[in-house]
Amino acid sequence: MSAPIDLPKWADTILVPAVSVVAAFLVAGLVVVGIGENPLTATRLLLQGSLGTGEGLGFTLFYMTDFIFVGLAVAVAYHAGLFNIGGEGQATLAGLGIALVLNNLTFLPGIILIPLGILGAAAFGAAWAAIPGYLQAKRGSHIVITTIMFNWLASVLIVYLLVNVLRAPQNMNPETPAFPPQSEILFMHEVFAAFGIEIPASQLNLTLFLALAAAYGVWLLIYRSRLGYAIRVVGSSPTAAVYAGISPARIIVVAMVISGALAGGLAVNELMGYQHRLLLEFTAGYGFVGIAVALMGRAHPVGIVLASLLFGILYQGGAELAFEQPAITRDMVVVIGGIIILFAGALEGLFRRFVAHVMPRPALAKA
Amino acid sequence: MNSAIQLIAIDKRFGAVHANKDVNLDIARGTIHGIVGENGAGKSTLMSILYGFYEADSGEIRVGGRAVSIRSPADAIHVGIGMVHQHFMLVEPLSVVENVMLGAEGGPLLRKGEAKVKAELARLSRDYGLQIDVDATVGDLSVGLQQRVEILKALYRGADILILDEPTAVLTPAEADALFELLRALKTQGKTVILITHKLREIMAVTDRVSVMRRGEMVATLETTNTSPPELAELMVGRRVLLRVEKTERKPGAPLLEVSDLSVIDSRGVLRVANASFTIHAGEIVGIAGVSGNGQSELLEALAGMRQPVLGSIRFGGQEIALDRHNPHHMRQLGLLHVPEDRLRMGLVSAFPAFESAILGFSDEPRLGHGPILDHDRMVEDLTQKMEQYDVRPPAPRLKTSKFSGGNQQKIVLAREIERRPKVLLVGQPTRGVDIGAIEFIHRRLIALRDAGVGILLVSVELDEIMALSDRILTMCGGQITGERKASETTEQDLGLLMAGVTDEAA
Ligand SMILES: Nc1ncnc2c1ncn2[C@@H]1O[C@H](COP(=O)(O)OP(=O)(O)OP(=O)(O)O)[C@@H](O)[C@H]1O
Ligand SMILES: [Mg+2]
């Protein structure tokens, strides 16, 4: 066993992640040098591509929206002591929920249809997460295994439905007909244009605000509500939960339901905000990024928003980088992301030790 | 004097808490040195500094006269200091040998190392008269034997100086005696032992010298033969302490909790309580005496609604508790509150700030919030008040629960349950790990509660405590209630026989 390391809260929540990100970039830089490119140029291109232009920024924030939802989903389950790996599957099912609601209720006005679509996403995502939750609670089937299995089930289910059931007859692609136009969540550039402000067009849409609201809601739920209290008791000490009369089985299901509903936000952003139809593989592995985001954000909504921004920068900037410098492929960018996950998640303890070591004593004493 | 360890001007702060103030301590080689002090006096902190868990802000450590820098447990082991933790650091599915080898395997292939460890363990067992089956699985061993494995681990790593922090808190009296036997054997072999305990009779029985800490300071070091429990108590607390609280005879009132033919099985399906029947009246304290592990824990858990009985019935205030309402939530609503035996696993959530631990079991109370949202200011304010009332140190409601010393954690649990004015209170080991000043306080509270008409069921492995507090005493052995006595009409010997299963009929 090692000695406990006590750091002031600010160091714990900001300094340690910052140090690990810097270290990750240094290592990633070495990798870039290894393939014969200039890491400084690469960094410049990455930042330029993600933050330097209005369009780039729009895309960065669009990805950020995705990551906030899936990060929050992982975090809520995590507070109940559960590792929800099933964000992909839950978001996929949420997409199905959206398609069913929007394409069957085409007669409704947007002001009603949009909330219904969002609810459909939440309900389908929640239901898909509830099953592994129930199996864990009642049968002890490990949630990591079952959620992974449910990712596969979701992906074959959606292929079957899109090819055989939901596809528009004349369409060769496995996708649904377009959603009714009144159900489209407005693009940010459209909103700004309505106020007479011109901003570059991108995929960024109003779902960003829903994501930020969800982050606030999760904070309120986890840290301030009675239910969140019960969730954290179950997550930190199941025996104390039994003593307190909190049923771990019930909380596990409830936490998974909330988690699945949050994962549904990914589908809202991608489908209602951008694609405007249901198509294959719109989740693009973002559900897994949620795990990294939650780890890096220490399962706290503020941390998750910041980590989502970082991963948004990586995704958007990485795409630009791969475009500008062909030697650095998309795969390389994935590697850099992986290094960050490794450093921020797995090696976090190492950096805590480092920070504790170099911090001046008086600062520690004020902890 | 031949010093094993010298601590010179050790100082340590945790934020506003000055845990060790300019502490000096000299421990002679080949002695058993006791350390006593109130909860939060800084004993564990001082030992953690010695063992490299914490680094002192200033001061010097000398081992065998040589100044050393101990920055990690590895450094401590290197200079011959070993520590037995109160919460064992053992891998339960592994055997004794494997546990001892852990971290000292001696190469990638286990075979050679294992033979060496076995030979070494055989030697240690011989030298110290430690009997233990080295191939047994650690998880199957009793708590007392697991502690032995911890000691063996330290000795195997070459410890000359052994630190034991409240080693007897989890032991039965017989196991504690065996431990002291072992400590004496270690002493004769020239090892040095540092023993922290709250039980003054243990200090008197086994130590050569004893040091007293108060509020972070080392206030005295005495030859054990020249001191007495009352003197030590006074040094610790800074005032005279009643080692036994006064209590008047009182007539019990109406029956509150009626238990008949209750049988309970544990999670492995073993029968732990068999046909227990008894009644607790308003305004009485009923003590359950018994060697730990004889069904008391399961009995408490069943009464609290945490465990479904397999047979029998429980009536509360004349009403039978239906099976589907037999849960902790419902029992609490009825007014049956519970101070659990194991505060760390059940009574508190160590990762929470104290004010959140202080509502465990009561998070649904309407007054603690507005609708679904909890009111943190209110919770903090509540706990601030209770901390003052119960003299919890430091009085910091927002501090993480795990950062309070053991006795102060216990006070937080007691305050939570007692101040909610129960009708019946189940109390398990209320003073485990609690200092004598606080014991006096807790005993007074429990008696005041009884005088206010609360029915109390007290489970404790401390016979003294049972005898001091109870009006009636039930003894338990092997899951059965083997006898009942009025506290005023029994003796330790009498209870001892009943606890050993010698029932009235058999006698
Ligand atoms: N990691 C920590 N952070 C903040 N305060 C701490 C920490 N560890 C201990 N303290 C505080 O330091 C003081 C001394 O604690 P310590 O555990 O040494 O007491 P103790 O004498 O061992 O008490 P007990 O008999 O109850 O075990 C207490 O006030 C405690 O709350
Ligand atoms: Mg202690």
Short mmCIF file of N, CA, C and O in Angstrom, two decimals, chain A residues 271-333:
data_model
loop_
_atom_site.label_atom_id
_atom_site.label_comp_id
_atom_site.label_asym_id
_atom_site.label_seq_id
_atom_site.Cartn_x
_atom_site.Cartn_y
_atom_site.Cartn_z
N LEU A 271 -28.54 13.23 -34.94
CA LEU A 271 -29.64 12.98 -35.87
C LEU A 271 -30.60 14.16 -35.97
O LEU A 271 -30.89 14.63 -37.07
N MET A 272 -31.10 14.66 -34.84
CA MET A 272 -32.06 15.76 -34.90
C MET A 272 -31.35 17.07 -35.23
O MET A 272 -31.95 17.97 -35.82
N GLY A 273 -30.09 17.16 -34.82
CA GLY A 273 -29.37 18.41 -35.02
C GLY A 273 -28.61 18.46 -36.33
O GLY A 273 -28.29 19.54 -36.82
N TYR A 274 -28.29 17.32 -36.92
CA TYR A 274 -27.39 17.36 -38.07
C TYR A 274 -27.86 16.47 -39.24
O TYR A 274 -28.16 16.97 -40.31
N GLN A 275 -27.96 15.16 -39.05
CA GLN A 275 -28.25 14.27 -40.18
C GLN A 275 -29.71 14.32 -40.64
O GLN A 275 -30.01 14.07 -41.80
N HIS A 276 -30.60 14.56 -39.70
CA HIS A 276 -32.03 14.64 -40.00
C HIS A 276 -32.60 13.38 -40.60
O HIS A 276 -33.55 13.40 -41.38
N ARG A 277 -32.02 12.28 -40.29
CA ARG A 277 -32.56 10.95 -40.60
C ARG A 277 -31.76 9.95 -39.80
O ARG A 277 -30.70 10.31 -39.26
N LEU A 278 -32.27 8.73 -39.70
CA LEU A 278 -31.52 7.70 -38.98
C LEU A 278 -30.71 6.90 -39.98
O LEU A 278 -31.24 6.44 -40.99
N LEU A 279 -29.42 6.75 -39.70
CA LEU A 279 -28.58 6.00 -40.61
C LEU A 279 -27.62 5.12 -39.79
O LEU A 279 -27.58 5.22 -38.57
N LEU A 280 -26.89 4.27 -40.47
CA LEU A 280 -26.02 3.32 -39.77
C LEU A 280 -24.83 4.02 -39.14
O LEU A 280 -24.30 4.99 -39.69
N GLU A 281 -24.41 3.52 -38.01
CA GLU A 281 -23.14 3.91 -37.40
C GLU A 281 -22.96 5.41 -37.19
O GLU A 281 -21.85 5.91 -37.28
N PHE A 282 -24.07 6.07 -36.88
CA PHE A 282 -23.93 7.51 -36.62
C PHE A 282 -23.21 7.75 -35.29
O PHE A 282 -22.73 8.84 -35.04
N THR A 283 -23.12 6.73 -34.44
CA THR A 283 -22.47 6.92 -33.14
C THR A 283 -20.94 6.97 -33.28
O THR A 283 -20.27 7.54 -32.42
N ALA A 284 -20.41 6.37 -34.31
CA ALA A 284 -19.00 6.52 -34.68
C ALA A 284 -18.01 6.28 -33.53
O ALA A 284 -16.95 6.89 -33.49
N GLY A 285 -18.38 5.45 -32.59
CA GLY A 285 -17.45 5.15 -31.50
C GLY A 285 -17.38 6.22 -30.43
O GLY A 285 -16.63 6.11 -29.47
N TYR A 286 -18.21 7.28 -30.54
CA TYR A 286 -18.18 8.34 -29.54
C TYR A 286 -18.60 7.82 -28.16
O TYR A 286 -18.19 8.37 -27.14
N GLY A 287 -19.44 6.78 -28.18
CA GLY A 287 -19.87 6.21 -26.90
C GLY A 287 -18.69 5.76 -26.07
O GLY A 287 -18.70 5.89 -24.84
N PHE A 288 -17.66 5.26 -26.74
CA PHE A 288 -16.47 4.82 -26.01
C PHE A 288 -15.64 6.02 -25.55
O PHE A 288 -15.02 5.98 -24.49
N VAL A 289 -15.62 7.06 -26.37
CA VAL A 289 -14.89 8.27 -25.96
C VAL A 289 -15.46 8.77 -24.63
O VAL A 289 -14.74 9.31 -23.79
N GLY A 290 -16.78 8.56 -24.44
CA GLY A 290 -17.42 8.99 -23.20
C GLY A 290 -16.73 8.44 -21.97
O GLY A 290 -16.65 9.10 -20.93
N ILE A 291 -16.21 7.23 -22.08
CA ILE A 291 -15.52 6.62 -20.93
C ILE A 291 -14.28 7.44 -20.59
O ILE A 291 -14.03 7.79 -19.44
N ALA A 292 -13.52 7.78 -21.64
CA ALA A 292 -12.31 8.58 -21.43
C ALA A 292 -12.65 9.95 -20.88
O ALA A 292 -12.01 10.45 -19.95
N VAL A 293 -13.71 10.54 -21.43
CA VAL A 293 -14.12 11.87 -20.99
C VAL A 293 -14.49 11.84 -19.50
O VAL A 293 -14.07 12.70 -18.72
N ALA A 294 -15.27 10.84 -19.12
CA ALA A 294 -15.70 10.76 -17.72
C ALA A 294 -14.51 10.52 -16.80
O ALA A 294 -14.41 11.11 -15.72
N LEU A 295 -13.60 9.67 -17.23
CA LEU A 295 -12.41 9.40 -16.42
C LEU A 295 -11.60 10.67 -16.23
O LEU A 295 -11.22 11.04 -15.13
N MET A 296 -11.38 11.34 -17.35
CA MET A 296 -10.56 12.53 -17.30
C MET A 296 -11.25 13.63 -16.51
O MET A 296 -10.61 14.36 -15.77
N GLY A 297 -12.57 13.74 -16.65
CA GLY A 297 -13.32 14.76 -15.93
C GLY A 297 -13.63 14.33 -14.50
O GLY A 297 -14.37 15.03 -13.82
N ARG A 298 -13.08 13.23 -14.06
CA ARG A 298 -13.26 12.72 -12.72
C ARG A 298 -14.73 12.61 -12.35
O ARG A 298 -15.12 12.85 -11.22
N ALA A 299 -15.53 12.25 -13.33
CA ALA A 299 -16.96 12.01 -13.14
C ALA A 299 -17.70 13.23 -12.58
O ALA A 299 -18.79 13.11 -12.05
N HIS A 300 -17.08 14.40 -12.68
CA HIS A 300 -17.74 15.63 -12.24
C HIS A 300 -18.18 16.42 -13.48
O HIS A 300 -17.39 16.57 -14.42
N PRO A 301 -19.42 16.91 -13.49
CA PRO A 301 -19.92 17.58 -14.70
C PRO A 301 -19.01 18.69 -15.23
O PRO A 301 -18.82 18.80 -16.44
N VAL A 302 -18.42 19.48 -14.34
CA VAL A 302 -17.54 20.55 -14.82
C VAL A 302 -16.33 19.94 -15.53
O VAL A 302 -15.94 20.36 -16.63
N GLY A 303 -15.75 18.94 -14.90
CA GLY A 303 -14.62 18.25 -15.51
C GLY A 303 -15.00 17.64 -16.84
O GLY A 303 -14.21 17.66 -17.80
N ILE A 304 -16.21 17.11 -16.91
CA ILE A 304 -16.65 16.46 -18.14
C ILE A 304 -16.81 17.48 -19.26
O ILE A 304 -16.42 17.22 -20.40
N VAL A 305 -17.34 18.66 -18.94
CA VAL A 305 -17.48 19.68 -19.97
C VAL A 305 -16.09 20.07 -20.50
O VAL A 305 -15.87 20.15 -21.70
N LEU A 306 -15.14 20.26 -19.57
CA LEU A 306 -13.79 20.63 -20.00
C LEU A 306 -13.13 19.51 -20.80
O LEU A 306 -12.52 19.75 -21.85
N ALA A 307 -13.27 18.27 -20.32
CA ALA A 307 -12.67 17.15 -21.04
C ALA A 307 -13.32 17.00 -22.41
O ALA A 307 -12.65 16.67 -23.40
N SER A 308 -14.62 17.26 -22.49
CA SER A 308 -15.31 17.17 -23.78
C SER A 308 -14.77 18.19 -24.75
O SER A 308 -14.60 17.92 -25.94
N LEU A 309 -14.48 19.39 -24.24
CA LEU A 309 -13.91 20.42 -25.09
C LEU A 309 -12.55 19.95 -25.62
O LEU A 309 -12.25 20.05 -26.81
N LEU A 310 -11.75 19.38 -24.74
CA LEU A 310 -10.43 18.89 -25.15
C LEU A 310 -10.56 17.83 -26.23
O LEU A 310 -9.86 17.87 -27.25
N PHE A 311 -11.47 16.88 -26.01
CA PHE A 311 -11.63 15.83 -27.01
C PHE A 311 -12.26 16.37 -28.30
O PHE A 311 -11.97 15.88 -29.39
N GLY A 312 -13.10 17.40 -28.15
CA GLY A 312 -13.64 18.05 -29.34
C GLY A 312 -12.51 18.66 -30.16
O GLY A 312 -12.46 18.52 -31.39
N ILE A 313 -11.57 19.32 -29.48
CA ILE A 313 -10.41 19.92 -30.15
C ILE A 313 -9.60 18.83 -30.85
O ILE A 313 -9.21 18.96 -32.00
N LEU A 314 -9.39 17.73 -30.15
CA LEU A 314 -8.61 16.63 -30.73
C LEU A 314 -9.28 16.07 -31.97
O LEU A 314 -8.62 15.80 -32.97
N TYR A 315 -10.59 15.88 -31.90
CA TYR A 315 -11.29 15.28 -33.03
C TYR A 315 -11.28 16.19 -34.23
O TYR A 315 -10.95 15.79 -35.34
N GLN A 316 -11.67 17.45 -33.98
CA GLN A 316 -11.75 18.38 -35.10
C GLN A 316 -10.34 18.74 -35.59
O GLN A 316 -10.04 18.64 -36.78
N GLY A 317 -9.46 19.12 -34.65
CA GLY A 317 -8.10 19.49 -35.03
C GLY A 317 -7.38 18.32 -35.67
O GLY A 317 -6.61 18.48 -36.61
N GLY A 318 -7.65 17.12 -35.17
CA GLY A 318 -7.02 15.92 -35.71
C GLY A 318 -7.42 15.70 -37.16
O GLY A 318 -6.59 15.34 -38.00
N ALA A 319 -8.68 15.93 -37.44
CA ALA A 319 -9.15 15.75 -38.81
C ALA A 319 -8.43 16.73 -39.74
O ALA A 319 -7.97 16.37 -40.82
N GLU A 320 -8.30 17.97 -39.30
CA GLU A 320 -7.60 18.98 -40.10
C GLU A 320 -6.14 18.60 -40.31
O GLU A 320 -5.58 18.73 -41.39
N LEU A 321 -5.55 18.12 -39.21
CA LEU A 321 -4.14 17.74 -39.23
C LEU A 321 -3.92 16.62 -40.24
O LEU A 321 -3.00 16.67 -41.06
N ALA A 322 -4.78 15.61 -40.19
CA ALA A 322 -4.64 14.48 -41.11
C ALA A 322 -4.78 14.95 -42.55
O ALA A 322 -4.16 14.40 -43.45
N PHE A 323 -5.60 15.99 -42.73
CA PHE A 323 -5.82 16.51 -44.06
C PHE A 323 -4.60 17.28 -44.57
O PHE A 323 -4.14 17.11 -45.68
N GLU A 324 -4.04 18.11 -43.65
CA GLU A 324 -2.91 18.97 -44.04
C GLU A 324 -1.60 18.21 -44.14
O GLU A 324 -0.76 18.53 -44.95
N GLN A 325 -1.40 17.27 -43.27
CA GLN A 325 -0.14 16.53 -43.25
C GLN A 325 -0.42 15.04 -43.42
O GLN A 325 -0.58 14.33 -42.44
N PRO A 326 -0.44 14.60 -44.65
CA PRO A 326 -0.85 13.22 -44.92
C PRO A 326 -0.04 12.18 -44.14
O PRO A 326 -0.54 11.09 -43.88
N ALA A 327 1.20 12.55 -43.75
CA ALA A 327 2.00 11.58 -43.00
C ALA A 327 1.34 11.26 -41.66
O ALA A 327 1.51 10.19 -41.10
N ILE A 328 0.61 12.26 -41.14
CA ILE A 328 -0.11 12.01 -39.90
C ILE A 328 -1.53 11.60 -40.26
O ILE A 328 -2.36 12.41 -40.64
N THR A 329 -1.79 10.32 -40.14
CA THR A 329 -3.09 9.80 -40.56
C THR A 329 -4.11 9.96 -39.45
O THR A 329 -3.78 10.30 -38.32
N ARG A 330 -5.36 9.67 -39.76
CA ARG A 330 -6.42 9.65 -38.75
C ARG A 330 -6.02 8.69 -37.63
O ARG A 330 -6.29 8.94 -36.46
N ASP A 331 -5.39 7.60 -38.01
CA ASP A 331 -5.00 6.60 -37.01
C ASP A 331 -4.01 7.19 -36.01
O ASP A 331 -4.09 6.92 -34.81
N MET A 332 -3.10 8.04 -36.55
CA MET A 332 -2.14 8.70 -35.67
C MET A 332 -2.88 9.54 -34.65
O MET A 332 -2.54 9.58 -33.47
N VAL A 333 -3.91 10.24 -35.13
CA VAL A 333 -4.68 11.10 -34.24
C VAL A 333 -5.36 10.24 -33.16
O VAL A 333 -5.42 10.62 -31.98
#
